[in-house]
Coordinates of C-alpha atoms in Angstrom, one line a residue:
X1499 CA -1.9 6.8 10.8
X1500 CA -5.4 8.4 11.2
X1501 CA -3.8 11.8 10.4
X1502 CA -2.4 10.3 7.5
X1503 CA -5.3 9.0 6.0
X1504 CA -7.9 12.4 6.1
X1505 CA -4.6 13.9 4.5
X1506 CA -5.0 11.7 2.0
X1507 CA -8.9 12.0 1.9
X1508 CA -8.6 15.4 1.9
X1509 CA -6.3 15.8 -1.1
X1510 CA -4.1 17.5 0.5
X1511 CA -0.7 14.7 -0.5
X1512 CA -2.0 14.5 -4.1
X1513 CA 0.8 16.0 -5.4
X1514 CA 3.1 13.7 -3.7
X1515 CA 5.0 10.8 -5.6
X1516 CA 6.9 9.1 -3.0
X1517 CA 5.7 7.6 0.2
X1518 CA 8.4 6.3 2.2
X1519 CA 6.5 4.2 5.6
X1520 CA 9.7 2.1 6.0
X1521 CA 9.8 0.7 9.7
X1522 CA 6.5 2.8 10.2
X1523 CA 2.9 1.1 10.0
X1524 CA 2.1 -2.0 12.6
X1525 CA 0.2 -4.6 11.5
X1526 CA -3.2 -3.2 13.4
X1527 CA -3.1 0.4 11.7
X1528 CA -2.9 -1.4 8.0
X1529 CA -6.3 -1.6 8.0
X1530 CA -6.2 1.9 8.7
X1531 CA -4.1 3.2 6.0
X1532 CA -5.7 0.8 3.4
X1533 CA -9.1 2.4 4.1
X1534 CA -7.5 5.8 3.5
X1535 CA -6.3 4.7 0.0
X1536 CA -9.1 3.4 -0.9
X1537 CA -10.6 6.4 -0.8
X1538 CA -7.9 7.9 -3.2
X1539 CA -8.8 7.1 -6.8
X1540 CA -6.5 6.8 -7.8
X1541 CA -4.0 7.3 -5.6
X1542 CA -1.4 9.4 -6.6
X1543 CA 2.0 8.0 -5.5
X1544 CA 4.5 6.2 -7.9
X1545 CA 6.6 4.6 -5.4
X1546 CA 5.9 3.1 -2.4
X1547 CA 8.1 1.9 0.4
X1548 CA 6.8 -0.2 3.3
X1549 CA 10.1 -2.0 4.0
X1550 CA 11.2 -3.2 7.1
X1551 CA 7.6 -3.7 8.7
X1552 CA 7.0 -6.6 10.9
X1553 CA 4.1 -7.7 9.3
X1554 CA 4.5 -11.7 9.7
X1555 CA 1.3 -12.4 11.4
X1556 CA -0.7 -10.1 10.3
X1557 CA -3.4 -9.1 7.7
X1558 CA -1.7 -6.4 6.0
X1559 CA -0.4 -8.1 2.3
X1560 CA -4.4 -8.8 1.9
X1561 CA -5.7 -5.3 2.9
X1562 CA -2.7 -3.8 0.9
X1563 CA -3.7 -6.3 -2.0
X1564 CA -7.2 -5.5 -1.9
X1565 CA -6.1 -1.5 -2.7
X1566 CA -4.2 -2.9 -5.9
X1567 CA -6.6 -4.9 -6.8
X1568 CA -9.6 -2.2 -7.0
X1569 CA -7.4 -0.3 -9.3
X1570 CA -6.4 2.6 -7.4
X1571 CA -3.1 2.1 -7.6
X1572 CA -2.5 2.5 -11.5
X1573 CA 0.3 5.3 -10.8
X1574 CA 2.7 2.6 -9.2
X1575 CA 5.6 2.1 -10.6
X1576 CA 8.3 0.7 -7.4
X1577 CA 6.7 -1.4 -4.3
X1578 CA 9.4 -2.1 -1.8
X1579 CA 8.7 -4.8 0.5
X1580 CA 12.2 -5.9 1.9
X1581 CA 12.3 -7.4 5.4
X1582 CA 8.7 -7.1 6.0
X1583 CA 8.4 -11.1 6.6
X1584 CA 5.4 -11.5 4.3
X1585 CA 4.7 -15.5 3.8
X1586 CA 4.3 -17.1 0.1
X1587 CA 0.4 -16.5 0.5
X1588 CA 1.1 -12.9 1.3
X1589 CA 3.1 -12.2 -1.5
X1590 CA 0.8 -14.3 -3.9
X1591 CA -2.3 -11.7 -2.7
X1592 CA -0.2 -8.5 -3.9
X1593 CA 1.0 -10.0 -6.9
X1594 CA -1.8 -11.1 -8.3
X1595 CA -3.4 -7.9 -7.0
X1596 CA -1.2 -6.0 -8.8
X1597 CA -1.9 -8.5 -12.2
X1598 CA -5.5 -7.9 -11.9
X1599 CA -5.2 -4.0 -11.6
X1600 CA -2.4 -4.2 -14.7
X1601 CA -5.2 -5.6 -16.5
X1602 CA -8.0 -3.9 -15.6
X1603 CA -5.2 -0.2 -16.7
X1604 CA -5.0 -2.6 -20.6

């Protein structure tokens, strides 16, 4: 996950659209990855793909939230989330991450 993140630091997936981490990121390297696109602005991918992650105990709908929320996210056009386990609160911090960052694009 570190690897991914200078790669995105560095610029060098900014051409890339999709991002397909399907059964990839643990809970504990969220915070990892989230840094990483935070440091994108904004980041560059229309689709993102994060299902089938465990992530039912974890802090990663927050830190994944927090992302959305800053606006760096305003290329995004399909989240999956399917089988990742998040709770109602989860779910309530991306979507009203994503609200806020829809408004902030208006």
């Amino acid at each position: 996950v570190t690897e991914l993140g200078d790669a995105f630091l560095s610029g060098r997936l900014s051409s890339l659209r999709v991002l397909n981490l399907s059964r990839a990121i643990e809970p504990g390297n969220m915070r990892v990855l989230c840094e990483a696109l935070s440091g994108c602005d904004p980041i560059p991918f229309e689709h993102l793909f994060f299902a089938d992650n465990d992530w039912r105990h974890s802090n990663a709908p927050k830190q994944l939230g927090t992302v959305f929320q800053a606006g760096h996210a305003s290329s995004l056009k399909t989240l999956v989330l399917d089988r990742c386990g998040i709770g109602g609160e989860g779910l309530h911090d991306i979507c009203s991450a994503l609200e806020v960052a829809a408004m902030k694009q208006e």
